[in-house]
Amino acid sequence: MANVYENVHGNAKEKVVLAYSGGLDTSVMVKWLQLEKGLDVVAICGNVGQDAEDLAWVEKKAYDMGAVYSQALDMREEYAEDFLTKAIAANGLYEDSYPLLSALSRPLIVSKLVDIAHKTGASYIAHGCTGKGNDQVRFETCIHALDPKLKILAPVREWDLLTREQEMEWAKAHGVPVPTTAAKPYSIDDNLWGRAIECGVLEDPWMEPPADIWTMTASAEDAPDTPEEIVLGFEQGKPVSLNGEQMDLLPLIIKMNEICGKHGYGRLDMIEDRVVGLKSHECYECPASLALITMHHALETLCLDADTLQYKHLIDQQWATVVYDGLWFSQLKEALDAFCASTQAFVSGEVKARLYKGSLTVTGRRSAYSLYDFNLATYGVGDSFDRSASKGFIDLHSLPSKTWSGVQGPAARLGGEASEGDGPAFVVADSLSA
Ligand code: ARG
């Protein structure tokens, strides 16, 4: 394939590849990087499924402001296949709640920017993240991991001290189109994996999210009065069908966002711990991601043994933290992925769930590799569980407890006085509930 960046490569000035969104900050940057830094700007907008059907206007806008090259790159399929598949396998939820939508998209975008920097001979990469968030950490950590020689420009970090009015003044004075509508009251980031809403009135953690922040999900009140059942098919941990129809992951996620969103499922309102040390109030709507992770985990409970399930929960939490912290390209992340992948070999089968008024309830699961054994579990006809083995098992299982309570039990009583002849029975629990 012809190298579309060839013409750009030959230019005399030093070049910067800019992560361009089309918004005010990064539009000002297109001009600012030319005027203040003397660089040629290559503007790249990553399409990761954000709420913008046609990104052609973004390409044009950067050209209008003098970019030497501008491109809206469709990264959705790669995002689904190479990033979201892993997120599902790891049940990726930061602080057991947030499905990592921003954290997952950044390493993919960065990998493209670095690649384009190489193809165009650019020595800089610039991004529009503020100096207070996680995304700057993710962008820059990923760039350092992929090519430590690339230099990074983060102009918004310098402008954090500017007011929006001052930024608009600069924009007007330098021919950058400024929005005619009032400033958006929230900071939004969205892609296939969901939508993040922060800032504005949400800075008060007692503030219930106003109804106008939600765009992907109906309110429970407005959701249909009739429940809807969905069936997802999985192969080795990856969703492969919806309601019996085989689908690639990208269209499946798009469809799931639509169905689950319609039923008002997937809203989150949480306090989150940022990498840079502060707590923030974050709202998310994540219909597809939360549904896929919940249903995937339901299948794992059928196909993984108890030890693996419990251990994997720790791995899943660590995976989420590593990804949240911007360490996608790291040794630990690779190792955690390898662990998850090895556990998914038999996570194949179907999961059924009911969507109704803001909720998703798993209503069934089945698999050719199910470790659920009816004859072991049943209290009815066909019972093959050997009860005679239970007594001996319990004797040995309880031996450490017996030994402990006999020796240290009385002294371990919290709050109460230990006296000679104290029985060993549940002293800790008793005193805690007193
Ligand atoms: N708090 C989330 C995260 O760090 C969402 C960030 C959203 N980014 C934004 N620019 N609004 O992953």
Coordinates of C-alpha atoms and ligand atoms in Angstrom, one line a residue:
M1 CA 0.0 0.0 0.0
A2 CA 1.2 3.5 -0.8
N3 CA 2.5 5.5 2.1
V4 CA -0.1 8.3 2.3
Y5 CA 2.3 10.2 4.6
E6 CA 5.1 10.3 2.0
N7 CA 4.4 13.9 0.9
V8 CA 4.3 15.1 4.4
H9 CA 7.6 13.4 5.2
G10 CA 9.6 15.6 2.8
N11 CA 8.7 18.9 4.4
A12 CA 11.5 21.1 5.8
K13 CA 10.1 22.2 9.1
E14 CA 10.0 20.0 12.2
K15 CA 6.7 18.2 12.5
V16 CA 4.3 17.5 15.3
V17 CA 1.6 14.8 15.3
L18 CA -1.4 16.2 17.2
A19 CA -4.2 14.1 18.7
Y20 CA -7.0 16.2 17.3
S21 CA -10.6 16.1 18.4
G22 CA -12.0 19.1 16.5
G23 CA -12.9 20.8 19.8
L24 CA -11.8 24.3 20.9
D25 CA -8.7 23.3 22.8
T26 CA -7.1 21.1 20.1
S27 CA -8.2 23.6 17.3
V28 CA -6.4 26.4 19.1
M29 CA -3.5 24.0 19.3
V30 CA -3.3 23.5 15.5
K31 CA -2.6 27.3 15.2
W32 CA -0.6 27.6 18.4
L33 CA 1.9 24.9 17.5
Q34 CA 2.5 26.6 14.1
L35 CA 2.9 30.1 15.5
E36 CA 4.5 29.6 18.9
K37 CA 6.6 26.5 18.2
G38 CA 7.2 26.9 14.5
L39 CA 6.1 23.3 13.7
D40 CA 4.2 21.7 10.9
V41 CA 1.1 20.1 12.2
V42 CA -0.2 16.6 11.3
A43 CA -3.6 16.4 12.9
I44 CA -5.0 13.0 13.6
C45 CA -8.5 12.3 14.9
G46 CA -9.1 8.8 16.2
N47 CA -12.5 7.4 15.6
V48 CA -13.1 5.0 18.5
G49 CA -16.9 5.1 18.2
Q50 CA -17.5 8.5 19.7
D51 CA -20.9 10.1 19.1
A52 CA -20.0 11.6 15.7
E53 CA -21.2 9.7 12.7
D54 CA -19.1 11.6 10.2
L55 CA -15.7 13.0 11.2
A56 CA -15.0 14.5 7.7
W57 CA -15.6 18.0 9.2
V58 CA -12.8 17.4 11.7
E59 CA -10.3 16.6 8.9
K60 CA -11.4 19.8 7.0
K61 CA -11.3 22.0 10.1
A62 CA -7.6 21.1 10.7
Y63 CA -6.7 21.8 7.1
D64 CA -8.5 25.1 7.3
M65 CA -6.2 26.2 10.1
G66 CA -3.1 25.3 8.2
A67 CA -2.4 21.6 9.2
V68 CA -0.1 20.1 6.6
Y69 CA -2.0 16.8 6.9
S70 CA -5.2 15.9 8.6
Q71 CA -7.0 12.5 8.9
A72 CA -9.9 11.0 10.8
L73 CA -8.8 7.4 11.3
D74 CA -11.4 4.7 11.9
M75 CA -9.9 2.7 14.8
R76 CA -13.2 1.1 15.9
E77 CA -12.5 -2.4 14.7
E78 CA -9.1 -2.6 16.2
Y79 CA -10.4 -1.1 19.4
A80 CA -13.0 -3.8 19.7
E81 CA -10.8 -6.7 18.6
D82 CA -7.5 -5.9 20.4
F83 CA -8.6 -3.8 23.4
L84 CA -12.2 -4.5 24.3
T85 CA -11.8 -8.3 23.9
K86 CA -9.1 -8.2 26.6
A87 CA -11.2 -5.9 28.8
I88 CA -14.0 -8.5 28.7
A89 CA -11.7 -11.4 29.4
A90 CA -10.4 -9.5 32.4
N91 CA -13.8 -8.2 33.5
G92 CA -12.1 -4.8 33.5
L93 CA -13.7 -2.6 36.1
Y94 CA -11.6 0.0 37.9
E95 CA -12.5 0.2 41.6
D96 CA -14.9 -2.6 40.8
S97 CA -17.2 -0.2 38.9
Y98 CA -15.8 1.8 36.0
P99 CA -15.3 -0.1 32.7
L100 CA -12.2 2.0 31.7
L101 CA -13.6 3.5 28.5
S102 CA -11.1 6.4 28.4
A103 CA -8.2 4.4 29.7
L104 CA -8.7 1.8 27.0
S105 CA -8.9 4.1 24.1
R106 CA -5.8 6.1 24.8
P107 CA -3.1 3.4 24.2
L108 CA -4.7 2.6 20.8
I109 CA -4.8 6.2 19.8
V110 CA -1.2 6.7 21.0
S111 CA 0.0 3.6 19.0
K112 CA -1.4 5.2 15.9
L113 CA 0.1 8.6 16.6
V114 CA 3.5 7.1 17.2
D115 CA 3.2 5.1 14.0
I116 CA 2.3 8.2 12.0
A117 CA 5.1 10.2 13.7
H118 CA 7.5 7.6 12.3
K119 CA 5.9 7.6 8.8
T120 CA 5.9 11.4 8.6
G121 CA 9.3 11.9 10.3
A122 CA 7.7 13.9 13.1
S123 CA 9.8 14.4 16.2
Y124 CA 6.9 15.6 18.4
I125 CA 3.5 14.3 19.6
A126 CA 1.1 16.8 21.1
H127 CA -2.1 16.2 23.0
G128 CA -4.9 18.3 24.5
C129 CA -5.2 16.8 28.0
T130 CA -5.4 19.0 31.0
G131 CA -2.7 19.0 33.7
K132 CA -5.0 17.4 36.3
G133 CA -6.4 14.3 34.8
N134 CA -5.5 10.7 34.0
D135 CA -5.4 11.1 30.2
Q136 CA -2.2 13.1 30.2
V137 CA -0.6 10.3 32.2
R138 CA -1.9 7.6 29.8
F139 CA -0.9 9.5 26.7
E140 CA 2.6 10.2 27.8
T141 CA 3.3 6.9 29.5
C142 CA 2.3 5.1 26.4
I143 CA 4.4 7.4 24.1
H144 CA 7.4 6.8 26.3
A145 CA 6.9 3.1 26.2
L146 CA 6.5 3.0 22.4
D147 CA 9.2 5.5 21.5
P148 CA 11.1 7.2 24.2
K149 CA 12.8 9.4 21.6
L150 CA 9.6 11.2 20.7
K151 CA 9.2 14.6 22.3
I152 CA 5.9 15.5 23.9
L153 CA 4.0 18.8 23.9
A154 CA 1.1 19.3 26.2
P155 CA 0.0 22.9 25.6
V156 CA -3.2 22.7 27.6
R157 CA -1.2 21.9 30.7
E158 CA 0.4 25.4 30.2
W159 CA -3.0 26.9 29.4
D160 CA -4.7 25.4 32.4
L161 CA -4.2 28.9 33.9
L162 CA -6.1 30.5 31.1
T163 CA -9.8 31.2 31.4
R164 CA -12.0 30.1 28.6
E165 CA -12.6 33.7 27.7
Q166 CA -8.8 34.3 27.3
E167 CA -8.6 31.2 25.2
M168 CA -11.5 32.3 23.0
E169 CA -9.8 35.8 22.6
W170 CA -6.6 34.1 21.4
A171 CA -8.6 31.9 19.0
K172 CA -10.5 34.9 17.6
A173 CA -7.4 36.9 17.1
H174 CA -5.7 34.0 15.2
G175 CA -8.6 32.9 13.0
V176 CA -9.6 29.8 14.9
P177 CA -13.3 29.2 14.7
V178 CA -14.8 29.6 18.2
P179 CA -18.1 27.9 19.3
T180 CA -21.0 30.2 19.0
T181 CA -23.0 28.3 21.7
A182 CA -22.3 28.6 25.4
A183 CA -19.5 26.6 26.9
K184 CA -20.6 23.0 27.4
P185 CA -21.4 22.5 31.0
Y186 CA -19.6 19.2 31.3
S187 CA -16.4 17.5 30.2
I188 CA -17.3 14.5 28.0
D189 CA -15.3 11.6 26.6
D190 CA -17.1 8.9 24.7
N191 CA -16.5 5.9 22.6
L192 CA -17.8 2.4 21.9
W193 CA -17.2 1.4 25.5
G194 CA -19.4 4.2 27.0
R195 CA -19.5 7.8 27.9
A196 CA -17.8 9.8 30.7
I197 CA -19.4 12.9 32.1
E198 CA -17.6 15.1 34.6
C199 CA -17.1 18.7 35.9
G200 CA -19.7 21.5 36.1
V201 CA -22.4 20.9 38.8
L202 CA -21.1 17.3 39.2
E203 CA -18.1 18.7 41.1
D204 CA -20.4 18.6 44.1
P205 CA -20.6 14.9 45.1
W206 CA -23.9 15.4 46.8
M207 CA -25.4 16.7 43.6
E208 CA -27.6 14.1 41.9
P209 CA -26.7 14.0 38.2
P210 CA -29.1 16.3 36.3
A211 CA -31.2 14.4 33.7
D212 CA -29.6 16.3 30.8
I213 CA -26.2 14.6 31.2
W214 CA -27.5 11.2 29.9
T215 CA -27.6 10.7 26.2
M216 CA -26.9 6.9 25.7
T217 CA -29.4 5.6 28.3
A218 CA -33.1 6.3 28.9
S219 CA -34.2 6.9 32.5
A220 CA -35.7 3.9 34.2
E221 CA -39.0 5.8 34.2
D222 CA -39.0 6.3 30.5
A223 CA -37.7 2.9 29.7
P224 CA -40.2 0.4 28.1
D225 CA -42.7 -1.2 30.4
T226 CA -42.1 -4.6 28.9
P227 CA -38.9 -6.4 29.7
E228 CA -36.6 -7.7 27.0
E229 CA -34.6 -10.9 27.0
I230 CA -31.2 -11.1 25.4
V231 CA -28.9 -14.1 24.8
L232 CA -25.2 -13.7 24.3
G233 CA -23.0 -16.4 22.9
F234 CA -19.3 -16.5 24.0
E235 CA -16.3 -18.4 22.5
Q236 CA -13.2 -18.5 24.7
G237 CA -14.4 -15.5 26.6
K238 CA -15.2 -13.4 23.6
P239 CA -18.8 -12.5 22.7
V240 CA -19.6 -13.9 19.3
S241 CA -23.4 -13.8 18.9
L242 CA -26.5 -11.9 20.0
N243 CA -29.9 -13.6 20.2
G244 CA -28.6 -16.4 18.1
E245 CA -27.1 -14.3 15.3
Q246 CA -23.3 -14.6 14.8
M247 CA -21.8 -11.1 14.9
D248 CA -18.3 -9.5 15.0
L249 CA -17.6 -7.7 18.2
L250 CA -17.8 -4.2 16.8
P251 CA -21.4 -4.4 15.5
L252 CA -22.3 -6.5 18.6
I253 CA -21.2 -3.7 20.9
I254 CA -23.0 -1.1 18.9
K255 CA -26.2 -3.2 19.1
M256 CA -25.8 -3.9 22.8
N257 CA -25.4 -0.1 23.5
E258 CA -28.7 0.5 21.7
I259 CA -30.7 -2.3 23.3
C260 CA -29.4 -1.9 26.9
G261 CA -29.4 1.9 26.6
K262 CA -33.1 1.8 25.6
H263 CA -33.9 -0.1 28.8
G264 CA -32.0 2.5 30.9
Y265 CA -29.2 0.1 31.8
G266 CA -25.6 1.2 32.4
R267 CA -25.6 4.4 34.4
L268 CA -22.9 4.9 37.0
D269 CA -22.4 7.7 39.5
M270 CA -19.2 7.2 41.4
I271 CA -16.4 8.7 43.4
E272 CA -13.2 7.7 41.6
D273 CA -9.5 7.9 42.6
R274 CA -7.4 9.4 39.9
V275 CA -3.8 8.4 39.2
V276 CA -2.7 12.0 40.1
G277 CA -3.9 11.5 43.6
L278 CA -7.3 13.2 43.8
K279 CA -10.8 12.0 44.1
S280 CA -13.3 13.0 41.5
H281 CA -17.1 12.6 41.0
E282 CA -17.6 10.8 37.7
C283 CA -20.8 9.8 35.9
Y284 CA -20.7 7.2 33.2
E285 CA -23.2 5.5 30.9
C286 CA -21.9 2.2 29.8
P287 CA -24.8 0.0 28.5
A288 CA -22.8 -2.4 26.4
S289 CA -19.6 -2.6 28.4
L290 CA -21.3 -3.3 31.7
A291 CA -23.7 -5.8 30.2
L292 CA -20.9 -7.7 28.4
I293 CA -18.7 -7.8 31.5
T294 CA -21.6 -8.9 33.8
M295 CA -22.7 -11.6 31.4
H296 CA -19.1 -12.8 30.7
H297 CA -18.5 -13.1 34.4
A298 CA -21.7 -15.1 34.7
L299 CA -20.3 -17.6 32.2
E300 CA -17.0 -17.8 34.1
T301 CA -18.8 -18.8 37.3
L302 CA -20.0 -21.9 35.3
C303 CA -16.8 -22.7 33.5
L304 CA -14.0 -21.9 35.9
D305 CA -13.3 -23.8 39.1
A306 CA -13.5 -22.1 42.5
D307 CA -9.8 -21.5 43.0
T308 CA -9.3 -20.0 39.5
L309 CA -12.4 -17.8 39.9
Q310 CA -11.2 -16.4 43.2
Y311 CA -7.6 -15.9 42.1
K312 CA -8.7 -14.4 38.8
H313 CA -10.8 -11.8 40.6
L314 CA -7.5 -10.5 42.1
I315 CA -5.9 -10.5 38.6
D316 CA -8.9 -8.8 37.1
Q317 CA -8.7 -6.0 39.7
Q318 CA -4.9 -5.6 39.1
W319 CA -5.5 -5.6 35.4
A320 CA -8.0 -2.7 35.8
T321 CA -5.6 -0.7 37.9
V322 CA -2.7 -1.2 35.6
V323 CA -4.8 -0.1 32.6
Y324 CA -6.4 2.8 34.5
D325 CA -2.9 4.0 35.4
G326 CA -1.8 4.2 31.7
L327 CA 0.4 1.1 31.8
W328 CA -1.2 -0.7 28.8
F329 CA 2.3 -1.2 27.3
S330 CA 4.0 -2.8 30.3
Q331 CA 5.4 -6.1 31.3
L332 CA 2.8 -6.6 34.0
K333 CA -0.1 -5.9 31.7
E334 CA 1.2 -8.5 29.2
A335 CA 1.6 -11.0 32.0
L336 CA -1.9 -10.4 33.3
D337 CA -3.3 -10.7 29.8
A338 CA -1.6 -14.0 29.4
F339 CA -3.1 -15.3 32.7
C340 CA -6.6 -14.1 31.6
A341 CA -6.2 -15.7 28.2
S342 CA -5.3 -19.0 29.7
T343 CA -8.4 -19.0 31.8
Q344 CA -10.7 -18.3 28.9
A345 CA -10.0 -21.5 26.9
F346 CA -13.3 -23.1 28.1
V347 CA -15.3 -19.9 28.7
S348 CA -17.7 -20.8 25.8
G349 CA -21.4 -21.0 25.9
E350 CA -24.5 -18.8 26.3
V351 CA -25.8 -16.4 28.9
K352 CA -29.3 -15.1 29.1
A353 CA -30.4 -11.9 30.7
R354 CA -33.5 -9.7 31.2
L355 CA -33.4 -6.0 30.7
Y356 CA -36.0 -4.0 32.5
K357 CA -36.3 -0.4 33.7
G358 CA -32.6 0.2 34.4
S359 CA -31.6 -3.3 35.4
L360 CA -30.0 -6.3 33.8
T361 CA -30.6 -9.6 35.5
V362 CA -28.8 -12.7 34.4
T363 CA -31.5 -15.4 34.0
G364 CA -29.5 -18.3 32.7
R365 CA -26.2 -19.7 31.6
R366 CA -25.1 -22.9 29.8
S367 CA -21.9 -24.3 28.3
A368 CA -20.6 -27.5 26.9
Y369 CA -17.7 -27.0 29.3
S370 CA -19.9 -26.3 32.4
L371 CA -18.3 -27.5 35.6
Y372 CA -21.8 -27.5 37.2
D373 CA -22.6 -31.2 37.7
F374 CA -26.4 -31.8 38.1
N375 CA -25.9 -35.2 39.7
L376 CA -23.6 -33.7 42.3
A377 CA -25.8 -30.7 43.0
T378 CA -29.2 -32.2 43.0
Y379 CA -31.2 -33.0 46.1
G380 CA -33.5 -35.1 44.0
V381 CA -33.3 -38.3 41.9
G382 CA -29.9 -39.0 40.5
D383 CA -27.9 -37.6 43.4
S384 CA -24.4 -39.0 43.2
F385 CA -22.7 -36.9 46.0
D386 CA -21.1 -39.1 48.5
R387 CA -22.3 -37.7 51.9
S388 CA -20.4 -40.3 53.8
A389 CA -17.2 -38.5 52.9
S390 CA -18.4 -35.2 54.4
K391 CA -17.9 -36.0 58.1
G392 CA -14.2 -36.9 57.7
F393 CA -13.7 -33.9 55.5
I394 CA -15.2 -31.6 58.1
D395 CA -13.1 -33.1 60.9
L396 CA -9.9 -32.2 59.0
H397 CA -11.2 -28.9 57.6
S398 CA -12.1 -27.6 61.1
L399 CA -8.9 -28.9 62.7
P400 CA -7.1 -25.5 62.5
S401 CA -10.1 -23.7 64.0
K402 CA -10.4 -26.2 66.8
T403 CA -6.7 -25.9 67.6
W404 CA -6.8 -22.1 67.5
S405 CA -9.9 -21.7 69.6
G406 CA -8.6 -24.1 72.2
V407 CA -5.3 -22.3 72.6
Q408 CA -6.0 -18.6 71.9
G409 CA -9.8 -18.4 71.7
P410 CA -10.5 -17.1 75.2
A411 CA -7.7 -14.5 75.1
A412 CA -8.9 -13.4 71.6
R413 CA -12.1 -12.1 73.1
L414 CA -12.5 -8.5 72.1
G415 CA -13.6 -6.2 74.8
G416 CA -14.9 -8.9 77.2
E417 CA -12.9 -10.4 80.0
A418 CA -11.3 -13.7 79.4
S419 CA -11.8 -16.1 82.3
E420 CA -10.7 -19.6 82.8
G421 CA -13.1 -22.1 81.3
D422 CA -14.3 -19.7 78.7
G423 CA -15.8 -21.6 75.8
P424 CA -14.2 -21.1 72.4
A425 CA -17.5 -20.4 70.7
F426 CA -17.4 -17.4 68.3
V427 CA -16.0 -14.9 70.7
V428 CA -14.8 -12.5 68.1
A429 CA -18.1 -12.3 66.2
D430 CA -20.0 -12.0 69.5
S431 CA -18.1 -9.1 70.7
L432 CA -18.2 -7.3 67.4
S433 CA -22.0 -7.4 67.2
A434 CA -22.3 -6.3 70.9
Ligands
ARG1 N1 -12.3 9.5 34.8 C1 -12.2 8.7 33.6 C2 -10.9 8.2 33.4 O1 -9.9 8.8 33.8 C3 -12.8 9.5 32.5 C4 -12.0 10.6 31.9 C5 -12.7 11.3 30.9 N2 -11.9 12.2 30.2 C6 -12.3 13.4 29.8 N3 -11.5 14.1 29.1 N4 -13.5 13.9 30.1 O2 -10.7 7.2 32.7

